[in-house]
CSV table of C-alpha atoms and ligand atoms in Angstrom, one decimal:
chain,number,residue,atom,x,y,z
A,1120,UNK,CA,11.5,-22.0,-1.9
A,1121,UNK,CA,8.2,-21.9,-4.8
A,1122,UNK,CA,7.9,-21.7,-8.0
A,1123,UNK,CA,6.6,-18.8,-9.7
A,1124,UNK,CA,4.7,-18.9,-13.5
A,1125,UNK,CA,5.2,-15.8,-15.5
A,1126,UNK,CA,6.9,-13.9,-13.3
A,1127,UNK,CA,8.4,-10.9,-15.9
A,1128,UNK,CA,4.8,-9.8,-16.2
A,1129,UNK,CA,2.9,-7.1,-15.2
A,1130,UNK,CA,1.4,-8.4,-12.0
A,1131,UNK,CA,3.9,-11.7,-11.6
A,1132,UNK,CA,7.3,-9.5,-11.2
A,1133,UNK,CA,5.4,-6.8,-8.6
A,1134,UNK,CA,4.6,-10.8,-7.2
A,1135,UNK,CA,8.2,-11.4,-7.1
A,1136,UNK,CA,9.2,-8.4,-5.9
A,1137,UNK,CA,6.9,-8.4,-3.2
A,1138,UNK,CA,7.8,-11.7,-1.9
A,1139,UNK,CA,11.4,-11.2,-1.6
A,1140,UNK,CA,11.3,-8.3,0.1
A,1141,UNK,CA,9.2,-9.9,2.5
A,1142,UNK,CA,11.5,-13.1,3.3
A,1143,UNK,CA,14.3,-14.6,2.1
A,1144,UNK,CA,12.3,-17.6,0.5
A,1145,UNK,CA,13.6,-18.0,-2.7
A,1146,UNK,CA,11.5,-18.3,-6.1
A,1147,UNK,CA,12.2,-19.7,-9.2
A,1148,UNK,CA,10.4,-17.5,-12.0
A,1149,UNK,CA,9.4,-19.6,-15.6
A,1150,UNK,CA,8.3,-17.6,-17.8
A,1151,UNK,CA,8.4,-17.7,-22.2
A,1152,UNK,CA,9.0,-13.4,-22.0
A,1153,UNK,CA,5.9,-12.7,-24.8
A,1154,UNK,CA,6.1,-9.5,-25.6
A,1155,UNK,CA,4.5,-9.0,-22.0
A,1156,UNK,CA,7.6,-10.5,-20.2
A,1157,UNK,CA,10.2,-7.5,-19.5
A,1158,UNK,CA,13.5,-8.8,-17.6
A,1159,UNK,CA,13.8,-5.0,-16.5
A,1160,UNK,CA,10.9,-5.4,-14.2
A,1161,UNK,CA,13.5,-7.2,-12.0
A,1162,UNK,CA,16.7,-5.9,-12.4
A,1163,UNK,CA,17.2,-4.9,-9.1
A,1164,UNK,CA,17.0,-8.9,-8.1
A,1165,UNK,CA,20.3,-9.9,-11.3
A,1166,UNK,CA,22.5,-10.0,-8.4
A,1167,UNK,CA,20.4,-12.3,-6.1
A,1168,UNK,CA,20.7,-15.2,-5.1
A,1169,UNK,CA,17.4,-15.8,-4.1
A,1170,UNK,CA,15.6,-15.4,-7.6
A,1171,UNK,CA,16.2,-17.8,-10.5
A,1172,UNK,CA,14.6,-16.8,-13.7
A,1173,UNK,CA,14.4,-19.6,-16.1
A,1174,UNK,CA,12.7,-19.2,-19.4
A,1175,UNK,CA,10.4,-21.4,-21.0
A,1176,UNK,CA,7.0,-22.3,-21.3
A,1177,UNK,CA,4.8,-24.0,-18.4
A,1178,UNK,CA,3.6,-25.7,-21.8
A,1179,UNK,CA,6.3,-27.6,-21.7
A,1180,UNK,CA,6.0,-30.6,-18.9
A,1181,UNK,CA,9.2,-31.9,-19.5
A,1182,UNK,CA,10.5,-28.4,-18.3
A,1183,UNK,CA,7.8,-28.2,-15.7
A,1184,UNK,CA,9.3,-31.4,-14.2
A,1185,UNK,CA,12.5,-30.7,-14.2
A,1186,UNK,CA,12.7,-27.5,-12.4
A,1187,UNK,CA,10.3,-29.3,-9.7
A,1188,UNK,CA,12.7,-32.2,-9.7
A,1189,UNK,CA,15.4,-29.3,-9.3
A,1190,UNK,CA,13.9,-26.9,-6.5
A,1191,UNK,CA,11.6,-29.0,-5.3
A,1192,UNK,CA,9.1,-25.6,-4.4
A,1193,UNK,CA,6.7,-26.4,-1.4
A,1194,UNK,CA,4.3,-24.0,-3.4
A,1195,UNK,CA,3.3,-23.0,-7.5
A,1196,UNK,CA,2.6,-19.3,-7.8
A,1197,UNK,CA,0.4,-19.0,-10.8
A,1198,UNK,CA,0.1,-16.2,-12.9
A,1199,UNK,CA,1.8,-16.5,-16.8
A,1200,UNK,CA,-1.5,-16.3,-19.2
A,1201,UNK,CA,-2.0,-14.4,-22.2
A,1202,UNK,CA,-3.8,-11.3,-20.5
A,1203,UNK,CA,-5.0,-8.4,-22.8
A,1204,UNK,CA,-8.7,-9.0,-23.7
A,1205,UNK,CA,-8.4,-6.5,-27.0
A,1206,UNK,CA,-5.8,-9.1,-28.4
A,1207,UNK,CA,-7.8,-12.4,-27.9
A,1208,UNK,CA,-9.9,-10.7,-29.8
A,1209,UNK,CA,-7.5,-10.5,-33.0
A,1210,UNK,CA,-6.3,-14.0,-32.6
A,1211,UNK,CA,-7.3,-16.3,-29.6
A,1212,UNK,CA,-5.3,-19.2,-30.1
A,1213,UNK,CA,-2.5,-18.0,-28.4
A,1214,UNK,CA,-5.0,-17.6,-25.2
A,1215,UNK,CA,-6.4,-21.4,-26.1
A,1216,UNK,CA,-3.0,-22.4,-26.1
A,1217,UNK,CA,-1.0,-20.7,-23.1
A,1218,UNK,CA,-4.4,-20.7,-20.9
A,1219,UNK,CA,-6.1,-23.9,-21.8
A,1220,UNK,CA,-3.0,-26.4,-22.8
A,1221,UNK,CA,-0.8,-24.9,-20.9
A,1222,UNK,CA,-2.0,-24.5,-17.3
A,1223,UNK,CA,-3.3,-28.1,-18.1
A,1224,UNK,CA,0.5,-28.7,-19.0
A,1225,UNK,CA,1.8,-27.2,-15.5
A,1226,UNK,CA,-1.5,-29.2,-13.8
A,1227,UNK,CA,0.0,-32.7,-15.1
A,1228,UNK,CA,3.6,-31.6,-13.7
A,1229,UNK,CA,2.5,-30.4,-10.9
A,1230,UNK,CA,0.8,-33.9,-9.9
A,1231,UNK,CA,3.1,-35.9,-11.2
A,1232,UNK,CA,5.5,-33.5,-8.5
A,1233,UNK,CA,3.2,-33.4,-5.4
A,1234,UNK,CA,1.6,-37.9,-6.3
A,1235,UNK,CA,5.6,-38.2,-5.3
A,1236,UNK,CA,6.0,-35.8,-1.6
A,1237,UNK,CA,5.5,-37.9,1.4
A,1238,UNK,CA,2.5,-37.4,3.6
A,1239,UNK,CA,3.5,-34.1,5.5
A,1240,UNK,CA,5.3,-32.3,1.6
A,1241,UNK,CA,2.1,-33.7,0.0
A,1242,UNK,CA,0.0,-31.8,2.8
A,1243,UNK,CA,1.9,-28.9,2.9
A,1244,UNK,CA,2.0,-28.4,-0.9
A,1245,UNK,CA,-0.4,-25.7,-2.8
A,1246,UNK,CA,-1.0,-24.9,-6.5
A,1247,UNK,CA,-2.8,-21.6,-6.0
A,1248,UNK,CA,-4.1,-20.5,-9.3
A,1249,UNK,CA,-4.7,-17.1,-10.3
A,1250,UNK,CA,-7.2,-15.4,-12.4
A,1251,UNK,CA,-10.3,-12.9,-13.2
A,1252,UNK,CA,-13.3,-11.6,-12.5
A,1253,UNK,CA,-13.9,-11.8,-16.3
A,1254,UNK,CA,-14.6,-15.2,-15.9
A,1255,UNK,CA,-18.4,-14.3,-13.5
A,1256,UNK,CA,-19.3,-12.0,-17.8
A,1257,UNK,CA,-20.9,-8.8,-17.2
A,1258,UNK,CA,-22.9,-7.1,-14.6
A,1259,UNK,CA,-26.2,-5.0,-15.2
A,1260,UNK,CA,-26.1,-1.6,-13.5
A,1261,UNK,CA,-28.0,-2.4,-10.6
A,1262,UNK,CA,-26.9,-6.4,-10.2
A,1263,UNK,CA,-24.4,-7.3,-6.9
A,1264,UNK,CA,-21.4,-7.3,-7.1
A,1265,UNK,CA,-19.5,-10.8,-8.6
A,1266,UNK,CA,-19.6,-13.4,-5.2
A,1267,UNK,CA,-17.3,-17.0,-5.5
A,1268,UNK,CA,-20.9,-18.7,-6.3
A,1269,UNK,CA,-21.8,-16.4,-9.2
A,1270,UNK,CA,-22.0,-18.7,-12.3
A,1271,UNK,CA,-19.5,-18.6,-14.5
A,1272,UNK,CA,-20.5,-16.6,-18.0
A,1273,UNK,CA,-16.7,-15.6,-19.5
A,1274,UNK,CA,-17.9,-12.9,-22.7
A,1275,UNK,CA,-14.3,-13.4,-24.7
A,1276,UNK,CA,-11.5,-14.8,-25.8
A,1277,UNK,CA,-10.0,-14.3,-23.1
A,1278,UNK,CA,-12.0,-15.0,-20.1
A,1279,UNK,CA,-13.0,-18.1,-21.6
A,1280,UNK,CA,-9.9,-19.0,-21.6
A,1281,UNK,CA,-9.1,-18.3,-17.6
A,1282,UNK,CA,-12.6,-20.2,-17.5
A,1283,UNK,CA,-11.5,-23.1,-18.5
A,1284,UNK,CA,-8.4,-23.2,-16.5
A,1285,UNK,CA,-10.2,-22.4,-13.8
A,1286,UNK,CA,-12.4,-24.9,-14.3
A,1287,UNK,CA,-9.9,-27.4,-14.8
A,1288,UNK,CA,-7.7,-26.2,-10.9
A,1289,UNK,CA,-11.3,-27.1,-9.9
A,1290,UNK,CA,-11.2,-31.2,-11.9
A,1291,UNK,CA,-8.0,-31.6,-10.2
A,1292,UNK,CA,-8.6,-31.0,-6.9
A,1293,UNK,CA,-11.9,-33.1,-6.8
A,1294,UNK,CA,-10.5,-35.5,-8.8
A,1295,UNK,CA,-6.8,-36.3,-7.9
A,1296,UNK,CA,-7.0,-34.4,-4.3
A,1297,UNK,CA,-4.4,-31.4,-5.8
A,1298,UNK,CA,-4.3,-28.6,-2.8
A,1299,UNK,CA,-5.3,-25.7,-4.6
A,1300,UNK,CA,-6.6,-22.0,-4.7
A,1301,UNK,CA,-7.9,-20.0,-6.8
A,1302,UNK,CA,-7.9,-16.3,-7.0
A,1303,UNK,CA,-10.1,-14.3,-8.7
A,1304,UNK,CA,-9.3,-10.3,-8.8
A,1305,UNK,CA,-10.5,-7.3,-10.6
A,1306,UNK,CA,-8.4,-4.9,-12.4
A,1307,UNK,CA,-5.0,-3.9,-11.3
A,1308,UNK,CA,-2.9,-1.1,-11.6
A,1309,UNK,CA,0.4,-0.1,-11.1
A,1310,UNK,CA,4.1,-0.5,-11.6
A,1311,UNK,CA,5.5,-2.3,-14.6
A,1312,UNK,CA,2.0,-2.6,-16.7
A,1313,UNK,CA,2.0,-3.1,-19.9
A,1314,UNK,CA,0.5,0.0,-22.3
A,1315,UNK,CA,-1.8,-1.6,-24.1
A,1316,UNK,CA,-4.8,-1.7,-21.1
A,1317,UNK,CA,-6.0,1.1,-20.3
A,1318,UNK,CA,-4.2,3.5,-17.2
A,1319,UNK,CA,-0.7,3.5,-18.6
A,1320,UNK,CA,-2.1,3.9,-22.3
A,1321,UNK,CA,-3.5,7.0,-21.5
A,1322,UNK,CA,-0.9,8.0,-19.0
A,1323,UNK,CA,1.8,6.9,-22.3
A,1324,UNK,CA,-0.2,8.6,-25.1
A,1325,UNK,CA,-0.8,11.6,-23.1
A,1326,UNK,CA,2.5,12.9,-22.4
A,1327,UNK,CA,3.7,11.7,-26.1
A,1328,UNK,CA,0.7,14.3,-27.4
A,1329,UNK,CA,-1.7,11.7,-29.4
A,1330,UNK,CA,-5.5,10.2,-28.8
A,1331,UNK,CA,-6.4,9.2,-25.7
A,1332,UNK,CA,-9.0,6.7,-27.2
A,1333,UNK,CA,-12.3,5.8,-24.9
A,1334,UNK,CA,-13.7,2.6,-26.0
A,1335,UNK,CA,-18.0,3.4,-26.9
A,1336,UNK,CA,-19.5,5.5,-25.0
A,1337,UNK,CA,-16.3,5.4,-21.8
A,1338,UNK,CA,-19.1,4.8,-19.3
A,1339,UNK,CA,-17.6,0.6,-19.1
A,1340,UNK,CA,-17.0,0.1,-15.3
A,1341,UNK,CA,-14.2,-1.7,-13.6
A,1342,UNK,CA,-13.1,-2.4,-10.4
A,1343,UNK,CA,-9.7,-1.1,-9.6
A,1344,UNK,CA,-7.3,-2.4,-6.8
A,1345,UNK,CA,-3.2,-1.7,-6.8
A,1346,UNK,CA,-1.2,-3.9,-8.6
A,1347,UNK,CA,0.2,-4.4,-4.3
A,1348,UNK,CA,-2.6,-5.4,-2.4
A,1349,UNK,CA,-3.5,-7.9,-5.1
A,1350,UNK,CA,0.4,-9.6,-3.7
A,1351,UNK,CA,-0.2,-9.3,-0.7
A,1352,UNK,CA,-4.1,-11.0,-1.1
A,1353,UNK,CA,-2.2,-13.6,-3.4
A,1354,UNK,CA,0.2,-13.3,-0.3
A,1355,UNK,CA,-2.5,-13.7,2.4
A,1356,UNK,CA,-4.2,-16.5,0.1
A,1357,UNK,CA,-1.2,-18.9,-0.4
A,1358,UNK,CA,-0.4,-19.2,3.7
A,1359,UNK,CA,-4.4,-19.2,5.0
A,1360,UNK,CA,-6.5,-20.3,2.0
A,1361,UNK,CA,-8.0,-23.4,2.4
A,1362,UNK,CA,-7.5,-25.8,-0.5
A,1363,UNK,CA,-9.9,-26.5,-2.9
A,1364,UNK,CA,-11.6,-22.9,-2.4
A,1365,UNK,CA,-12.2,-20.1,-4.6
A,1366,UNK,CA,-11.3,-16.3,-3.5
A,1367,UNK,CA,-12.9,-13.2,-4.4
A,1368,UNK,CA,-9.6,-10.3,-4.6
A,1369,UNK,CA,-11.0,-6.4,-5.4
A,1370,UNK,CA,-10.7,-3.1,-4.0
A,1371,UNK,CA,-14.4,-2.5,-3.9
A,1372,UNK,CA,-13.4,0.6,-6.2
A,1373,UNK,CA,-15.8,0.5,-9.1
A,1374,UNK,CA,-15.6,3.1,-11.4
A,1375,UNK,CA,-16.2,4.3,-14.7
A,1376,UNK,CA,-13.4,4.7,-17.4
A,1377,UNK,CA,-14.1,8.2,-18.5
A,1378,UNK,CA,-13.8,9.2,-15.3
A,1379,UNK,CA,-10.6,7.6,-14.7
A,1380,UNK,CA,-9.4,9.3,-17.8
A,1381,UNK,CA,-10.6,12.3,-16.4
A,1382,UNK,CA,-8.8,11.2,-13.4
A,1383,UNK,CA,-5.4,10.7,-15.1
A,1384,UNK,CA,-5.6,13.6,-16.7
A,1385,UNK,CA,-6.5,15.9,-14.6
A,1386,UNK,CA,-3.3,14.4,-12.1
A,1387,UNK,CA,-0.8,14.6,-14.9
A,1388,UNK,CA,-2.0,18.9,-15.6
A,1389,UNK,CA,-0.8,18.7,-12.5
A,1390,UNK,CA,2.5,16.7,-12.4
A,1391,UNK,CA,3.8,16.7,-15.5
A,1392,UNK,CA,1.7,19.4,-17.0
A,1393,UNK,CA,1.6,19.7,-21.2
A,1394,UNK,CA,4.1,22.3,-23.0
A,1395,UNK,CA,0.9,24.6,-24.4
A,1396,UNK,CA,-0.3,24.9,-20.7
A,1397,UNK,CA,-3.7,22.9,-22.2
A,1398,UNK,CA,-5.2,20.6,-20.3
A,1399,UNK,CA,-4.3,16.8,-21.4
A,1400,UNK,CA,-8.5,16.0,-21.3
A,1401,UNK,CA,-8.5,17.9,-24.7
A,1402,UNK,CA,-6.7,14.5,-26.0
A,1403,UNK,CA,-9.9,12.1,-25.3
A,1404,UNK,CA,-11.7,10.4,-27.9
A,1405,UNK,CA,-14.1,8.2,-28.7
A,1406,UNK,CA,-13.5,5.3,-30.8
A,1407,UNK,CA,-15.4,2.3,-31.9
A,1408,UNK,CA,-16.4,0.0,-28.7
A,1409,UNK,CA,-14.6,-3.1,-28.3
A,1410,UNK,CA,-16.5,-6.3,-30.2
A,1411,UNK,CA,-18.6,-8.5,-27.4
A,1412,UNK,CA,-17.7,-5.4,-24.4
A,1413,UNK,CA,-18.7,-6.3,-21.0
A,1414,UNK,CA,-20.2,-2.8,-19.5
A,1415,UNK,CA,-19.5,-3.5,-15.8
A,1416,UNK,CA,-17.4,-5.7,-13.1
A,1417,UNK,CA,-17.6,-5.5,-9.5
A,1418,UNK,CA,-16.2,-7.7,-6.8
A,1419,UNK,CA,-18.0,-8.8,-3.4
A,1420,UNK,CA,-14.8,-9.2,-1.3
A,1421,UNK,CA,-16.2,-10.5,1.6
A,1422,UNK,CA,-14.8,-13.9,2.1
A,1423,UNK,CA,-11.1,-12.9,1.9
A,1424,UNK,CA,-12.1,-9.8,4.1
A,1425,UNK,CA,-14.3,-12.7,6.6
A,1426,UNK,CA,-12.1,-15.3,6.3
A,1427,UNK,CA,-9.0,-14.0,6.1
A,1428,UNK,CA,-8.6,-10.5,7.4
A,1429,UNK,CA,-7.2,-9.6,4.1
A,1430,UNK,CA,-7.9,-5.5,3.2
A,1431,UNK,CA,-6.5,-3.6,1.1
A,1432,UNK,CA,-4.1,-0.5,1.9
A,1433,UNK,CA,-4.8,1.3,-0.6
A,1434,UNK,CA,-7.7,3.6,-2.2
A,1435,UNK,CA,-8.5,4.4,-5.3
A,1436,UNK,CA,-7.2,7.4,-5.2
A,1437,UNK,CA,-3.9,6.3,-3.1
A,1438,UNK,CA,-3.1,3.7,-5.7
A,1439,UNK,CA,-3.6,5.7,-9.4
A,1440,UNK,CA,-1.1,8.6,-7.6
A,1441,UNK,CA,1.3,6.2,-6.2
A,1442,UNK,CA,0.7,5.1,-10.8
A,1443,UNK,CA,1.6,7.8,-12.2
A,1444,UNK,CA,4.1,9.2,-10.2
A,1445,UNK,CA,5.8,6.0,-11.0
A,1446,UNK,CA,5.2,6.2,-14.7
A,1447,UNK,CA,6.5,10.0,-14.6
A,1448,UNK,CA,9.3,8.5,-12.8
A,1449,UNK,CA,10.5,6.1,-15.2
A,1450,UNK,CA,10.6,7.1,-18.7
A,1451,UNK,CA,13.1,4.5,-19.5
A,1452,UNK,CA,11.2,1.7,-18.6
A,1453,UNK,CA,8.3,3.2,-20.9
A,1454,UNK,CA,10.5,4.1,-23.9
A,1455,UNK,CA,12.1,0.6,-23.5
A,1456,UNK,CA,8.7,-1.2,-23.7
A,1457,UNK,CA,6.6,0.6,-26.8
A,1458,UNK,CA,9.1,0.2,-29.0
A,1459,UNK,CA,10.0,-3.3,-31.4
A,1460,UNK,CA,6.7,-5.1,-31.3
A,1461,UNK,CA,4.8,-3.2,-29.6
A,1462,UNK,CA,5.0,-0.8,-31.8
A,1463,UNK,CA,3.9,-3.0,-34.3
A,1464,UNK,CA,1.3,-4.3,-32.5
A,1465,UNK,CA,-0.9,-1.0,-31.5
A,1466,UNK,CA,-0.1,0.8,-34.9
A,1467,UNK,CA,-2.5,-2.6,-35.3
A,1468,UNK,CA,-4.6,-2.7,-33.6
A,1469,UNK,CA,-5.3,1.3,-32.8
A,1470,UNK,CA,-4.4,2.7,-36.4
A,1471,UNK,CA,-4.2,6.5,-36.3
A,1472,UNK,CA,-4.8,6.7,-32.0
A,1473,UNK,CA,-1.3,4.7,-31.4
B,191,NAD,P1,1.0,-9.9,-17.9
B,191,NAD,O1,0.5,-10.2,-19.3
B,191,NAD,O2,1.3,-8.5,-18.1
B,191,NAD,O3,1.6,-11.3,-17.6
B,191,NAD,C1,2.0,-12.3,-18.4
B,191,NAD,C2,3.8,-13.2,-17.9
B,191,NAD,O4,2.8,-14.3,-18.2
B,191,NAD,C3,4.7,-12.5,-19.1
B,191,NAD,O5,5.8,-12.3,-18.2
B,191,NAD,C4,4.8,-13.2,-20.3
B,191,NAD,O6,5.9,-13.2,-21.0
B,191,NAD,C5,4.2,-15.1,-19.1
B,191,NAD,N1,3.8,-16.1,-20.0
B,191,NAD,C6,2.8,-15.5,-21.6
B,191,NAD,N2,2.6,-17.5,-21.7
B,191,NAD,C7,3.0,-17.4,-21.3
B,191,NAD,C8,4.0,-19.2,-21.3
B,191,NAD,N3,2.9,-19.8,-22.0
B,191,NAD,N4,4.9,-19.8,-20.2
B,191,NAD,C9,4.8,-19.1,-19.6
B,191,NAD,N5,5.6,-17.7,-19.5
B,191,NAD,C10,4.3,-17.3,-19.8
B,191,NAD,O7,-0.9,-10.6,-17.2
B,191,NAD,P2,-1.1,-10.0,-15.8
B,191,NAD,O8,-1.2,-9.0,-16.1
B,191,NAD,O9,0.2,-9.9,-15.1
B,191,NAD,O10,-1.8,-10.4,-15.1
B,191,NAD,C11,-1.2,-12.4,-14.6
B,191,NAD,C12,-1.7,-12.6,-14.5
B,191,NAD,O11,-3.5,-12.3,-13.4
B,191,NAD,C13,-2.7,-13.6,-15.8
B,191,NAD,O12,-3.1,-15.0,-15.1
B,191,NAD,C14,-4.4,-12.8,-15.6
B,191,NAD,O13,-5.1,-14.1,-15.9
B,191,NAD,C15,-4.5,-12.3,-13.6
B,191,NAD,N6,-5.4,-11.8,-14.2
B,191,NAD,C16,-4.9,-10.2,-14.6
B,191,NAD,C17,-5.9,-8.8,-13.7
B,191,NAD,C18,-5.0,-7.4,-14.4
B,191,NAD,O14,-5.3,-6.9,-14.5
B,191,NAD,N7,-3.8,-7.4,-15.3
B,191,NAD,C19,-6.2,-9.1,-13.2
B,191,NAD,C20,-7.0,-10.2,-13.1
B,191,NAD,C21,-6.5,-11.5,-12.8
B,192,DAU,O1,-11.0,-7.7,-15.0
B,192,DAU,C1,-9.8,-7.7,-14.4
B,192,DAU,C2,-8.8,-7.8,-15.9
B,192,DAU,O2,-8.6,-6.8,-15.9
B,192,DAU,C3,-7.3,-8.8,-16.7
B,192,DAU,O3,-8.2,-10.2,-15.5
B,192,DAU,C4,-7.4,-8.7,-17.7
B,192,DAU,O4,-6.0,-9.5,-18.0
B,192,DAU,C5,-6.3,-6.9,-17.7
B,192,DAU,O5,-6.4,-6.8,-18.7
B,192,DAU,C6,-7.8,-6.3,-17.7
B,192,DAU,O6,-8.6,-6.6,-19.1
B,192,DAU,P1,-8.9,-5.2,-19.5
B,192,DAU,O7,-10.4,-5.7,-20.7
B,192,DAU,O8,-10.5,-4.8,-18.1
B,192,DAU,O9,-8.3,-4.1,-19.3
B,192,DAU,P2,-7.8,-3.4,-20.0
B,192,DAU,O10,-7.1,-2.5,-19.6
B,192,DAU,O11,-7.5,-3.6,-21.3
B,192,DAU,O12,-9.2,-2.6,-20.2
B,192,DAU,C7,-9.7,-1.4,-19.0
B,192,DAU,C8,-11.2,-0.6,-20.0
B,192,DAU,O13,-11.0,0.8,-20.6
B,192,DAU,C9,-11.8,-1.8,-20.7
B,192,DAU,O14,-13.8,-1.4,-20.6
B,192,DAU,C10,-11.9,-1.8,-22.2
B,192,DAU,C11,-11.4,0.2,-21.6
B,192,DAU,N1,-10.4,0.8,-22.9
B,192,DAU,C12,-8.9,0.3,-22.6
B,192,DAU,C13,-8.0,0.7,-23.6
B,192,DAU,C14,-6.5,-0.5,-23.7
B,192,DAU,C15,-10.4,1.6,-23.8
B,192,DAU,O15,-11.0,3.0,-23.1
B,192,DAU,N2,-9.1,2.1,-24.1
B,192,DAU,C16,-8.2,1.6,-24.1
B,192,DAU,O16,-7.3,1.5,-25.0
């Protein structure tokens, strides 16, 4: 079996669902259920013996050691993180604790477990660390896309904490020989995405007749990938990646934020028109920019394509259409996550726009 951390979050839950749809290898899912973790994402696995959910912190070394001892996984796929840049600006502490200290404790537990495996078990074991393109910093308009060889230049507490975890993972390979793999992916869209992030937030606010906040001039560029493609890339790296290597993952889909917002508005006009017949784009509102906002991300996914034969199945257009349809078809999920702690946070962060 495999141990997944953060498997109740956006990408982790998509990964667990896709993994168990594709094969029968069981998953132990360790997740602290922060505001971003949601067991509803995994409701279809409630009675499935192949999925063992454990609520707990990756920073709890003795819990992780117990799980490794009990379930003897052949791999750890590490998604658990504080993931939202805006939150990291308001309160970096949790990012340091989970992304750096938590990853360190997980690595320590993995190292102790791995050392005691027999030779075949040692050779087969993998620690796959899921990271982000944000560690590379911000690109200028004409710069080439991020390659795996780019220098690390993180600009937010979030990206700095992810960069630190990437360095720890690398060091555990070089120093101790732990068979690690690191993936650095671009922005994802898809089901179960917490609506504090751009795409689900725009869909939610549009339908709730709220403003659609565009930070600064809205011309910042992100490189979008449908979440199922991120999951298939991780499965491919886990199966065939070379220990110690890093792999960039992306869909060659650079888009300015404002263009993404306009695309979403046009899709909603078509699929779920406003009661008054007016276009959703009238709700767009330019708000104060994010401090230290990275201008452009772009991923060169050439290495994973060449070496591992991975390619995304979705284009930006096909992926975002699936995403919008999923949100329209899952109003209950959206209503549940937009209550309680989430509301408190958006009220504090976004004031009138929330
Ligand atoms: P998310 O915030 O939706 O989910 C994170 C999950 O981790 C939640 O279920 C949360 O409960 C859990 N978690 C947080 N702290 C924990 C702790 N201390 N112990 C155990 N569980 C904990 O995040 P996401 O968007 O699904 O991102 C998953 C991973 O992918 C992160 O490492 C992120 O850096 C990386 N990533 C995300 C994107 C993206 O577009 N969302 C792109 C590239 C890489
Ligand atoms: O690039 C990968 C990263 O993508 C991941 O590592 C992060 O975990 C993930 O959260 C995401 O980070 P971003 O900061 O790019 O995502 P977010 O959805 O917060 O913002 C996307 C862009 O949209 C960014 O330029 C800020 C802008 N934005 C965001 C929100 C929430 C807005 O203009 N308005 C908004 O309301």
